[in-house]
Amino acid sequence: MSETDIGKRLNSIEARLSAIEGILTPTVSQPNSLANQPQKDKVDLIDPWTKKILEQKQSTASSVVSSTTASSQPQTSSWAKQISAGGSRWAWLGLIGIICFVFAAGLLIKLTIDSGWFTPTRQIFAAALFGIALIGCGFALLKRDLSYASLLPAAGIIILYLDAFAAVRLYSLVELPAGLVSTGVIAAICIWLQTKFRHQIYSLTAAVGSYLSPLIMDLGLDDNFAMGYFLVCNIAFGIIAIFLQTRILTIISCYLAIILSGAIGGYFPNIASVVDVNQVQVVAANLAQNKLLALALFANFIVGIASVYLYTVRSKTTLSEEEGWSFLPVLLIFYGFENQLLMQITPTLAPWISICFGLLVLGVYFAARRFFPQSLGSRGVVIAFSTLVFAHALYFQILRDEERTWLLPISMVLYGLLPKIDAFKKADPHWQLPRVVISLIIVVEYFKLIWHLGEHDSNYYDLVALIAIASMWFARLRNQGLLVSDNKLGNALLYAAHFMAIVTLFKIAGSDGSLIVSILWLLYAIFVISIGFKRQDSLMAKSALLVLVFAAAKVLLFDASGAPTIVRIVCLFITGVVLYGSGIVLRKIDNWQLER
């Protein structure tokens, strides 16, 4: 064997050893280091069979490195994944078990014995020990099964909350301030347990149980402590939601806190029912309770908004569309409860305070936009809630009936002055509800104004109707391009203006004689055709047919039958001239269209 052959064999052996060494000692930080260029050059010196074996080993080592790297990275499981972890098909057994624990503690608390050593104080103390024991058992099982063990401290927290509630409400063992302090201590323990268990099943179970257990056990909700209790629970679970970075806990906590706090108002007598009998003390006490309840509801509202805002800023994660819309029902529930209470407390200021609620939600939204310039998922729910609040407060509570009729001309003038509002021109789904609400208000006020013209002799509604007709013409002329391109909207606006003109002119000139009304109708039709002809707007010109039909029918059926002969001749002559001349103009307009 020559010296050259020996050198080649040594180089080949060295290449094999280098390749094997690279496979057996891979680095996690550089999982692709085996694929660098120098190694490729060395592997090329290996025979094909050895090369194939080394490539298989290298692939196996790379998969091991990838799995090691993946396992070293933190995994953020969703709520569904967390609950399904650790044998979710048996989780229902644990849920039923903690329900049994809670009911057992509730019955223990409510146990009544006429005589004996087991006094209410000892009942409360025994229930508290039972709750603490469940929390301790949860710590004992923590390392074995996190999700299943989380149920036990949740049950313990529910029992402790129930215990504090019963100590104040059921047995009056402690005063209201001490009861609220004890509830706050339990809330702090609840938050601390979240730092130990770090599982959503704990927080969700504790939240639902803490809110509903006093109601299910019939411990009573008709006092000030219940308001403070639900507020403390809402604050505690709001903090946990921010710490746990979950929306579902915030949603559940807001719904339960606001609904149950609002339900407290059902236990108070209505002020209106006791004013008639001059029960001044009852009215004063009820008014004070309503004020306190309104403050408690507003505090829960602020806690919910703060929880959502702080979570968004802290996690840099905006609300999704689905999450945003899930808050709309609870916002409306809060607004319904709060507005009802405010109308009893201060009817004059109630609608203005309600408007402030809408402005507050808008303010929080724009504050969040500073951190997220792009469109937020909550945009739709913010627009919807603000629209409903503003519409209800302004339309139903602030404006009187005769003042609402001005909304029709005002809206038409605004539409004419602001023809370039992109939000209303474009098919933006977020602005769909405001469009519908404004359109409904315009339609309702239009028909209400027609009804007022027929039912009232006051000149007030005549003036409003004339201004409304002028405003509709103003909007039509200012937005001609937009309305002509949309024949349905253009037709609706024109015919609405014509019909109101017919009714208004009949109302104004009806007392002067039937012939005067017919002449005014014909003059209005001539005006419409003239404007349409001058602007070469066939849609506008042809819309005058509605007025012509009314005028012709009135002349032929009424004026020509009951008037003197001279009046009949003049009336029929004028009507014939107008109708024939209108036909000439409309035929010419049709020729324009054919020429185009």
Coordinates of C-alpha atoms in Angstrom, one line a residue:
M1 CA 0.0 0.0 0.0
S2 CA 1.5 3.3 -1.1
E3 CA 1.8 6.4 1.1
T4 CA -0.9 8.2 -0.9
D5 CA -3.4 5.4 -0.2
I6 CA -2.6 5.4 3.5
G7 CA -3.2 9.2 3.6
K8 CA -6.6 8.8 1.9
R9 CA -7.7 6.1 4.3
L10 CA -6.7 8.2 7.3
N11 CA -8.6 11.2 5.9
S12 CA -11.7 9.0 5.4
I13 CA -11.5 7.6 9.0
E14 CA -11.1 11.1 10.3
A15 CA -14.1 12.3 8.4
R16 CA -16.2 9.4 9.8
L17 CA -15.1 10.1 13.4
S18 CA -15.9 13.8 13.0
A19 CA -19.4 13.1 11.6
I20 CA -20.2 10.6 14.4
E21 CA -18.9 13.0 17.0
G22 CA -21.2 15.8 15.6
I23 CA -24.2 13.5 15.9
L24 CA -23.5 12.2 19.4
T25 CA -22.9 15.7 20.8
P26 CA -25.5 18.1 19.3
T27 CA -26.1 21.5 20.8
V28 CA -29.6 22.8 21.6
S29 CA -28.7 26.3 20.7
Q30 CA -27.5 25.3 17.2
P31 CA -29.7 22.3 16.1
N32 CA -28.6 22.7 12.5
S33 CA -24.9 22.8 13.2
L34 CA -24.5 19.4 11.6
A35 CA -25.5 20.8 8.3
N36 CA -22.7 23.4 8.0
Q37 CA -20.5 23.5 4.9
P38 CA -17.2 21.9 6.3
Q39 CA -19.1 18.8 7.4
K40 CA -20.7 18.4 4.0
D41 CA -17.3 18.4 2.5
K42 CA -16.1 15.7 4.9
V43 CA -19.2 13.5 4.5
D44 CA -18.6 13.5 0.8
L45 CA -15.4 11.5 1.5
I46 CA -17.5 8.7 3.1
D47 CA -18.7 5.7 1.1
P48 CA -22.4 5.8 0.2
W49 CA -23.5 3.0 2.7
T50 CA -21.9 4.7 5.7
K51 CA -23.2 8.1 4.5
K52 CA -26.8 6.7 4.5
I53 CA -26.4 5.4 8.0
L54 CA -25.0 8.6 9.3
E55 CA -27.8 10.6 7.6
Q56 CA -30.4 8.5 9.4
K57 CA -28.7 9.0 12.8
Q58 CA -28.4 12.7 12.1
S59 CA -32.1 12.9 11.3
T60 CA -32.9 11.1 14.6
A61 CA -30.6 13.4 16.6
S62 CA -32.2 16.5 14.9
S63 CA -35.7 15.3 16.0
V64 CA -34.4 14.8 19.5
V65 CA -32.9 18.3 19.5
S66 CA -36.2 19.8 18.2
S67 CA -38.3 18.1 20.8
T68 CA -35.8 19.2 23.5
T69 CA -36.0 22.8 22.2
A70 CA -39.8 22.7 22.1
S71 CA -40.1 21.3 25.6
S72 CA -37.8 24.0 26.9
Q73 CA -40.1 26.7 25.6
P74 CA -43.2 27.7 27.8
Q75 CA -46.5 26.5 26.5
T76 CA -49.5 28.7 26.8
S77 CA -52.6 26.5 26.9
S78 CA -56.0 27.8 26.2
W79 CA -58.8 27.4 28.7
A80 CA -60.2 24.4 26.9
K81 CA -56.8 22.7 26.8
Q82 CA -56.3 23.3 30.5
I83 CA -59.6 21.8 31.5
S84 CA -59.1 18.9 29.1
A85 CA -55.7 18.1 30.5
G86 CA -55.4 15.3 33.0
G87 CA -58.4 13.2 32.1
S88 CA -61.2 15.6 31.4
R89 CA -63.7 12.8 31.0
W90 CA -63.5 12.3 34.8
A91 CA -63.6 16.0 35.6
W92 CA -67.3 15.9 36.0
L93 CA -66.9 13.7 39.0
G94 CA -64.8 16.3 40.7
L95 CA -67.3 19.0 39.9
I96 CA -70.1 17.1 41.4
G97 CA -68.0 16.3 44.4
I98 CA -67.3 20.0 45.1
I99 CA -71.0 20.8 44.7
C100 CA -71.7 18.2 47.4
F101 CA -69.0 19.8 49.6
V102 CA -70.5 23.3 49.1
F103 CA -74.0 22.1 49.8
A104 CA -72.9 20.2 52.9
A105 CA -71.2 23.4 54.2
G106 CA -74.3 25.4 53.4
L107 CA -76.5 23.0 55.3
L108 CA -74.0 23.0 58.2
I109 CA -74.1 26.8 58.3
K110 CA -78.0 26.9 58.2
L111 CA -78.4 24.1 60.7
T112 CA -80.8 25.1 63.4
I113 CA -80.9 23.3 66.7
D114 CA -83.2 24.6 69.4
S115 CA -80.8 23.7 72.2
G116 CA -77.4 22.2 72.6
W117 CA -73.8 23.2 72.3
F118 CA -73.7 23.6 68.5
T119 CA -74.4 27.3 68.4
P120 CA -74.4 29.5 65.3
T121 CA -70.9 30.7 66.1
R122 CA -69.6 27.1 66.2
Q123 CA -71.5 26.4 63.0
I124 CA -69.7 29.3 61.3
F125 CA -66.3 28.2 62.8
A126 CA -66.8 24.5 61.7
A127 CA -67.7 25.6 58.1
A128 CA -64.6 27.7 58.0
L129 CA -62.4 24.8 59.2
F130 CA -64.0 22.6 56.5
G131 CA -63.1 25.2 53.8
I132 CA -59.6 25.5 55.0
A133 CA -59.2 21.7 55.1
L134 CA -60.3 21.5 51.4
I135 CA -57.7 24.1 50.5
G136 CA -55.1 22.1 52.3
C137 CA -56.1 18.9 50.5
G138 CA -55.7 20.8 47.2
F139 CA -52.1 21.6 48.1
A140 CA -51.5 17.9 49.0
L141 CA -52.7 16.8 45.6
L142 CA -51.1 19.7 43.7
K143 CA -48.1 17.9 42.3
R144 CA -50.1 14.8 41.3
D145 CA -52.9 16.3 39.2
L146 CA -53.0 20.1 38.9
S147 CA -56.3 20.5 37.2
Y148 CA -58.2 18.0 39.4
A149 CA -56.6 19.3 42.6
S150 CA -57.6 22.9 41.7
L151 CA -61.2 22.0 42.3
L152 CA -60.6 21.5 46.1
P153 CA -59.3 25.0 46.9
A154 CA -62.1 26.4 44.7
A155 CA -64.6 24.6 46.9
G156 CA -62.8 25.9 50.0
I157 CA -62.9 29.5 48.8
I158 CA -66.6 29.2 48.0
I159 CA -67.3 27.9 51.5
L160 CA -65.3 30.7 53.1
Y161 CA -67.2 33.3 51.1
L162 CA -70.5 31.6 52.1
D163 CA -69.3 31.5 55.7
A164 CA -68.6 35.3 55.7
F165 CA -71.9 36.0 54.0
A166 CA -73.9 33.9 56.6
A167 CA -72.0 35.5 59.5
V168 CA -73.4 38.9 58.5
R169 CA -76.7 38.2 56.9
L170 CA -78.0 35.0 58.6
Y171 CA -76.8 35.3 62.2
S172 CA -75.6 39.0 62.5
L173 CA -72.5 37.7 64.3
V174 CA -70.4 40.6 62.9
E175 CA -71.2 44.1 61.8
L176 CA -71.2 45.3 58.2
P177 CA -67.7 46.8 58.1
A178 CA -66.2 43.7 59.7
G179 CA -68.1 41.5 57.3
L180 CA -66.7 43.4 54.3
V181 CA -63.2 43.3 55.8
S182 CA -63.5 39.5 56.2
T183 CA -64.7 39.2 52.6
G184 CA -61.7 41.3 51.4
V185 CA -59.4 38.9 53.3
I186 CA -61.0 35.9 51.7
A187 CA -60.6 37.7 48.3
A188 CA -56.9 38.2 49.0
I189 CA -56.5 34.5 49.9
C190 CA -58.4 33.7 46.6
I191 CA -55.9 35.8 44.6
W192 CA -52.9 34.2 46.5
L193 CA -54.2 30.7 45.7
Q194 CA -54.3 31.6 42.1
T195 CA -50.6 32.3 42.2
K196 CA -50.0 28.8 43.5
F197 CA -52.4 26.8 41.3
R198 CA -52.3 28.9 38.1
H199 CA -55.2 27.1 36.6
Q200 CA -58.4 28.5 35.1
I201 CA -60.6 25.7 36.4
Y202 CA -59.8 27.0 39.9
S203 CA -60.7 30.6 39.2
L204 CA -63.8 29.8 37.1
T205 CA -65.2 27.3 39.7
A206 CA -64.5 29.7 42.5
A207 CA -66.1 32.6 40.7
V208 CA -69.3 30.9 39.8
G209 CA -69.7 29.3 43.2
S210 CA -68.9 32.5 45.1
Y211 CA -71.5 34.5 43.3
L212 CA -74.3 31.9 43.2
S213 CA -73.9 30.0 46.5
P214 CA -75.6 32.8 48.6
L215 CA -78.5 32.9 46.2
I216 CA -78.8 29.1 46.0
M217 CA -78.6 28.7 49.8
D218 CA -81.2 31.5 50.2
L219 CA -79.1 33.6 52.5
G220 CA -80.8 36.8 51.4
L221 CA -79.7 39.6 49.1
D222 CA -81.7 42.5 50.4
D223 CA -79.2 44.5 52.3
N224 CA -76.0 46.6 51.9
F225 CA -73.7 43.7 52.6
A226 CA -74.8 41.9 49.5
M227 CA -73.8 44.9 47.4
G228 CA -70.4 45.1 49.0
Y229 CA -69.9 41.3 48.8
F230 CA -70.5 41.2 45.0
L231 CA -68.3 44.2 44.5
V232 CA -65.4 42.6 46.4
C233 CA -65.8 39.3 44.5
N234 CA -65.8 41.3 41.2
I235 CA -62.6 43.1 42.2
A236 CA -60.9 39.8 43.2
F237 CA -61.8 37.9 40.1
G238 CA -61.0 40.9 37.9
I239 CA -57.4 40.9 39.4
I240 CA -57.2 37.2 38.8
A241 CA -58.3 37.6 35.2
I242 CA -55.6 40.1 34.6
F243 CA -53.0 37.9 36.3
L244 CA -54.2 34.8 34.5
Q245 CA -54.6 36.7 31.2
T246 CA -58.1 35.4 30.5
R247 CA -61.2 37.1 29.1
I248 CA -63.7 34.5 30.0
L249 CA -63.3 35.0 33.8
T250 CA -63.8 38.8 33.3
I251 CA -66.9 38.1 31.3
I252 CA -68.4 35.7 33.8
S253 CA -67.5 37.9 36.8
C254 CA -69.1 41.0 35.2
Y255 CA -72.3 39.2 34.3
L256 CA -72.8 37.7 37.7
A257 CA -71.8 40.8 39.7
I258 CA -74.0 43.2 37.7
I259 CA -77.0 40.9 37.4
L260 CA -77.0 39.9 41.0
S261 CA -76.4 43.4 42.2
G262 CA -79.2 44.7 40.0
A263 CA -81.5 41.9 41.4
I264 CA -81.1 43.4 44.8
G265 CA -83.2 46.3 43.6
G266 CA -86.2 43.9 43.4
Y267 CA -86.2 43.5 47.1
F268 CA -86.7 47.2 47.7
P269 CA -90.2 48.8 47.6
N270 CA -90.8 51.1 44.7
I271 CA -90.8 54.7 45.7
A272 CA -93.9 55.5 43.6
S273 CA -95.9 52.9 45.5
V274 CA -95.3 54.5 48.9
V275 CA -95.5 58.2 48.0
D276 CA -99.2 58.2 47.7
V277 CA -99.7 57.3 51.3
N278 CA -97.1 59.9 52.4
Q279 CA -94.8 57.4 54.1
V280 CA -91.9 59.9 54.2
Q281 CA -89.5 57.8 56.2
V282 CA -90.0 54.8 54.0
V283 CA -89.4 57.0 50.9
A284 CA -86.2 58.4 52.4
A285 CA -84.9 55.0 53.4
N286 CA -85.7 53.6 50.0
L287 CA -84.1 56.6 48.2
A288 CA -80.9 56.0 50.2
Q289 CA -80.9 52.3 49.3
N290 CA -81.3 53.2 45.7
K291 CA -78.4 55.6 45.8
L292 CA -76.2 53.0 47.4
L293 CA -77.3 50.4 44.9
A294 CA -76.7 52.7 41.9
L295 CA -73.2 53.4 43.3
A296 CA -72.5 49.7 43.7
L297 CA -73.7 49.0 40.1
F298 CA -71.5 51.8 38.8
A299 CA -68.5 50.5 40.8
N300 CA -69.0 47.0 39.3
F301 CA -69.2 48.6 35.8
I302 CA -65.9 50.5 36.5
V303 CA -64.2 47.3 37.7
G304 CA -65.3 45.4 34.5
I305 CA -64.0 48.2 32.2
A306 CA -60.8 48.5 34.2
S307 CA -60.2 44.8 34.1
V308 CA -60.6 44.7 30.3
Y309 CA -58.5 47.8 29.8
L310 CA -55.6 46.7 32.1
Y311 CA -55.6 43.2 30.6
T312 CA -55.4 44.7 27.1
V313 CA -52.5 47.1 28.0
R314 CA -50.6 44.6 30.1
S315 CA -50.8 41.6 27.7
K316 CA -50.7 43.8 24.5
T317 CA -53.6 41.7 23.3
T318 CA -56.8 43.4 22.0
L319 CA -60.3 42.1 22.3
S320 CA -61.4 39.9 19.4
E321 CA -64.7 40.6 17.7
E322 CA -66.4 37.7 19.5
E323 CA -65.1 38.8 22.9
G324 CA -66.1 42.3 22.3
W325 CA -69.7 41.4 21.4
S326 CA -69.9 39.1 24.4
F327 CA -69.7 42.3 26.6
L328 CA -72.6 44.0 24.9
P329 CA -75.5 42.2 26.8
V330 CA -73.9 42.9 30.2
L331 CA -73.4 46.6 29.3
L332 CA -77.0 46.9 28.3
I333 CA -78.1 45.0 31.5
F334 CA -76.1 47.5 33.6
Y335 CA -77.5 50.4 31.7
G336 CA -81.1 49.2 32.2
F337 CA -80.6 48.7 36.0
E338 CA -78.7 51.9 36.5
N339 CA -81.1 54.1 34.4
Q340 CA -84.1 52.7 36.3
L341 CA -82.5 53.6 39.6
L342 CA -81.4 57.0 38.4
M343 CA -84.9 57.8 37.2
Q344 CA -86.2 57.2 40.7
I345 CA -83.3 59.2 42.4
T346 CA -83.0 62.2 40.0
P347 CA -85.3 62.1 36.9
T348 CA -83.9 65.3 35.6
L349 CA -80.2 64.4 35.7
A350 CA -80.7 60.6 34.9
P351 CA -80.5 60.9 31.1
W352 CA -77.4 63.1 31.2
I353 CA -75.7 60.7 33.6
S354 CA -76.6 57.9 31.2
I355 CA -74.9 59.9 28.3
C356 CA -71.8 60.1 30.5
F357 CA -71.8 56.2 30.6
G358 CA -71.6 56.1 26.8
L359 CA -68.9 58.8 26.8
L360 CA -66.9 56.9 29.4
V361 CA -66.9 53.7 27.2
L362 CA -65.9 55.8 24.2
G363 CA -63.1 57.4 26.3
V364 CA -61.7 54.0 27.4
Y365 CA -61.8 52.8 23.8
F366 CA -59.8 55.8 22.5
A367 CA -57.4 55.5 25.4
A368 CA -56.7 51.9 24.3
R369 CA -56.3 53.1 20.7
R370 CA -53.2 55.0 21.9
F371 CA -51.5 51.7 22.4
F372 CA -53.1 49.9 19.4
P373 CA -53.5 52.4 16.5
Q374 CA -55.1 49.7 14.4
S375 CA -58.8 49.0 14.6
L376 CA -59.7 47.2 17.8
G377 CA -62.1 44.2 18.1
S378 CA -64.2 46.2 20.5
R379 CA -65.0 48.9 18.0
G380 CA -68.3 47.4 17.1
V381 CA -69.6 46.9 20.6
V382 CA -68.5 50.4 21.6
I383 CA -70.3 52.0 18.7
A384 CA -73.4 49.8 19.3
F385 CA -73.6 50.6 23.1
S386 CA -73.0 54.3 22.6
T387 CA -75.6 54.5 19.9
L388 CA -78.3 52.8 22.0
V389 CA -77.4 54.8 25.1
F390 CA -77.4 58.2 23.3
A391 CA -80.6 57.3 21.3
H392 CA -82.5 56.2 24.5
A393 CA -81.3 59.1 26.6
L394 CA -81.8 61.8 24.0
Y395 CA -84.8 60.6 22.2
F396 CA -86.9 59.1 24.9
Q397 CA -85.9 61.0 28.1
I398 CA -84.5 64.4 27.3
L399 CA -86.6 65.5 24.3
R400 CA -90.3 66.2 24.7
D401 CA -92.7 65.0 22.1
E402 CA -93.1 68.3 20.3
E403 CA -89.3 68.7 20.3
R404 CA -88.7 65.3 18.7
T405 CA -90.4 66.5 15.5
W406 CA -87.4 68.7 14.8
L407 CA -85.2 65.7 14.5
L408 CA -86.6 65.1 11.0
P409 CA -85.5 68.5 9.5
I410 CA -82.3 68.6 11.5
S411 CA -81.2 65.1 10.3
M412 CA -82.0 66.1 6.7
V413 CA -80.0 69.3 7.0
L414 CA -77.1 67.5 8.5
Y415 CA -77.2 64.9 5.7
G416 CA -77.1 67.7 3.2
L417 CA -74.3 69.6 4.9
L418 CA -72.2 66.5 5.5
P419 CA -72.5 64.5 2.3
K420 CA -69.1 62.9 2.7
I421 CA -69.4 60.9 5.9
D422 CA -67.6 57.7 4.9
A423 CA -68.9 55.8 7.8
F424 CA -72.5 56.2 6.5
K425 CA -71.7 55.8 2.8
K426 CA -69.5 52.7 3.0
A427 CA -70.9 49.3 3.9
D428 CA -69.0 49.3 7.3
P429 CA -70.8 46.7 9.5
H430 CA -69.8 48.5 12.6
W431 CA -72.0 51.5 11.6
Q432 CA -74.9 49.3 10.6
L433 CA -76.7 49.8 14.0
P434 CA -76.3 53.6 14.0
R435 CA -77.7 53.7 10.5
V436 CA -80.7 51.6 11.4
V437 CA -81.4 53.6 14.6
I438 CA -81.2 57.0 12.9
S439 CA -83.3 55.7 10.0
L440 CA -85.9 54.4 12.4
I441 CA -86.1 57.7 14.2
I442 CA -86.4 59.6 10.9
V443 CA -89.2 57.3 9.7
V444 CA -91.1 57.5 13.0
E445 CA -90.9 61.3 13.2
Y446 CA -92.0 61.6 9.6
F447 CA -95.2 59.7 10.2
K448 CA -95.7 61.3 13.6
L449 CA -95.6 64.7 11.9
I450 CA -98.1 63.6 9.3
W451 CA -100.4 62.5 12.2
H452 CA -99.9 65.7 14.1
L453 CA -100.9 67.7 10.9
G454 CA -104.2 65.8 10.8
E455 CA -105.0 65.8 14.5
H456 CA -103.9 69.3 15.7
D457 CA -104.9 72.7 14.5
S458 CA -101.8 74.4 15.9
N459 CA -99.6 76.3 13.5
Y460 CA -96.6 74.9 15.3
Y461 CA -96.7 71.6 13.4
D462 CA -97.4 73.5 10.1
L463 CA -94.1 75.4 10.5
V464 CA -92.2 72.2 11.4
A465 CA -93.7 70.5 8.3
L466 CA -92.7 73.3 5.9
I467 CA -89.2 73.3 7.3
A468 CA -89.1 69.5 7.0
I469 CA -90.1 69.7 3.3
A470 CA -87.4 72.3 2.6
S471 CA -84.8 70.2 4.5
M472 CA -85.7 67.1 2.4
W473 CA -85.3 69.2 -0.8
F474 CA -82.0 70.5 0.5
A475 CA -80.7 67.0 1.2
R476 CA -81.9 65.8 -2.2
L477 CA -80.2 68.7 -4.1
R478 CA -77.0 68.5 -2.1
N479 CA -76.6 64.8 -2.5
Q480 CA -78.0 64.5 -6.1
G481 CA -75.2 62.3 -7.3
L482 CA -75.4 59.8 -4.4
L483 CA -79.2 59.6 -4.4
V484 CA -79.6 59.4 -8.2
S485 CA -77.2 56.4 -8.2
D486 CA -79.4 54.8 -5.6
N487 CA -82.8 55.0 -7.1
K488 CA -84.6 53.5 -4.1
L489 CA -83.2 56.1 -1.7
G490 CA -83.8 58.9 -4.1
N491 CA -87.3 57.9 -4.8
A492 CA -88.1 57.5 -1.1
L493 CA -86.8 60.9 -0.3
L494 CA -88.6 62.7 -3.1
Y495 CA -92.0 61.0 -2.6
A496 CA -91.8 61.5 1.1
A497 CA -91.3 65.3 0.5
H498 CA -94.2 65.3 -2.0
F499 CA -96.6 63.5 0.2
M500 CA -95.8 65.8 3.2
A501 CA -96.2 68.8 0.9
I502 CA -99.7 67.5 -0.2
V503 CA -100.8 67.1 3.5
T504 CA -99.3 70.3 4.6
L505 CA -100.8 72.5 1.8
F506 CA -104.2 70.9 2.4
K507 CA -103.8 71.6 6.2
I508 CA -102.8 75.2 5.6
A509 CA -105.2 76.2 2.8
G510 CA -108.1 73.9 3.6
S511 CA -110.0 76.5 5.4
D512 CA -109.8 78.9 2.4
G513 CA -111.5 76.6 0.0
S514 CA -111.0 73.4 -1.9
L515 CA -110.1 75.2 -5.2
I516 CA -107.2 77.0 -3.5
V517 CA -105.8 73.6 -2.3
S518 CA -105.9 72.2 -5.9
I519 CA -104.2 75.2 -7.3
L520 CA -101.4 75.0 -4.7
W521 CA -100.9 71.3 -5.5
L522 CA -100.7 72.1 -9.2
L523 CA -98.2 74.9 -8.5
Y524 CA -96.1 72.6 -6.4
A525 CA -96.1 70.0 -9.2
I526 CA -95.0 72.6 -11.7
F527 CA -92.2 73.6 -9.3
V528 CA -91.0 70.0 -9.1
I529 CA -91.0 69.5 -12.9
S530 CA -89.2 72.8 -13.5
I531 CA -86.4 71.9 -11.1
G532 CA -86.1 68.4 -12.6
F533 CA -86.0 69.9 -16.1
K534 CA -83.5 72.5 -15.2
R535 CA -81.2 70.0 -13.5
Q536 CA -81.9 67.4 -16.2
D537 CA -83.0 65.0 -13.4
S538 CA -85.6 62.7 -14.8
L539 CA -86.1 61.0 -11.5
M540 CA -87.1 64.3 -9.9
A541 CA -89.3 65.4 -12.7
K542 CA -91.2 62.2 -12.9
S543 CA -91.8 62.1 -9.2
A544 CA -94.2 65.1 -9.7
L545 CA -96.7 62.6 -11.1
L546 CA -97.7 61.8 -7.5
V547 CA -98.8 65.4 -6.9
L548 CA -100.5 65.6 -10.3
V549 CA -102.5 62.5 -9.7
F550 CA -103.8 63.8 -6.3
A551 CA -104.6 67.2 -7.9
A552 CA -106.4 65.7 -10.9
A553 CA -108.4 63.3 -8.7
K554 CA -109.4 66.2 -6.4
V555 CA -110.5 68.4 -9.3
L556 CA -112.5 65.8 -11.1
L557 CA -114.1 64.1 -8.0
F558 CA -114.7 67.1 -5.7
D559 CA -114.0 70.6 -7.1
A560 CA -115.9 70.0 -10.5
S561 CA -118.9 68.5 -8.8
G562 CA -119.8 70.9 -6.0
A563 CA -118.5 74.3 -7.1
P564 CA -120.3 77.0 -9.2
T565 CA -120.1 76.7 -13.0
I566 CA -117.5 79.5 -13.4
V567 CA -115.3 77.9 -10.7
R568 CA -115.6 74.5 -12.4
I569 CA -114.6 76.0 -15.8
V570 CA -111.5 77.8 -14.3
C571 CA -110.5 74.8 -12.3
L572 CA -110.8 72.3 -15.2
F573 CA -109.0 74.7 -17.5
I574 CA -106.1 75.2 -15.2
T575 CA -105.8 71.5 -14.5
G576 CA -105.9 70.6 -18.2
V577 CA -103.2 73.1 -19.0
V578 CA -101.0 71.9 -16.2
L579 CA -101.5 68.2 -17.1
Y580 CA -101.0 68.7 -20.8
G581 CA -97.9 70.9 -20.3
S582 CA -96.4 68.4 -17.8
G583 CA -96.9 65.7 -20.4
I584 CA -94.9 67.7 -23.0
V585 CA -92.0 68.2 -20.5
L586 CA -91.9 64.6 -19.4
R587 CA -91.9 63.4 -23.1
K588 CA -89.0 65.7 -23.8
I589 CA -87.2 64.3 -20.7
D590 CA -87.7 60.7 -22.1
N591 CA -86.1 61.9 -25.4
W592 CA -83.1 63.0 -23.4
Q593 CA -82.7 59.6 -22.0
L594 CA -83.0 58.0 -25.5
E595 CA -80.4 60.3 -26.9
R596 CA -78.0 59.4 -24.1

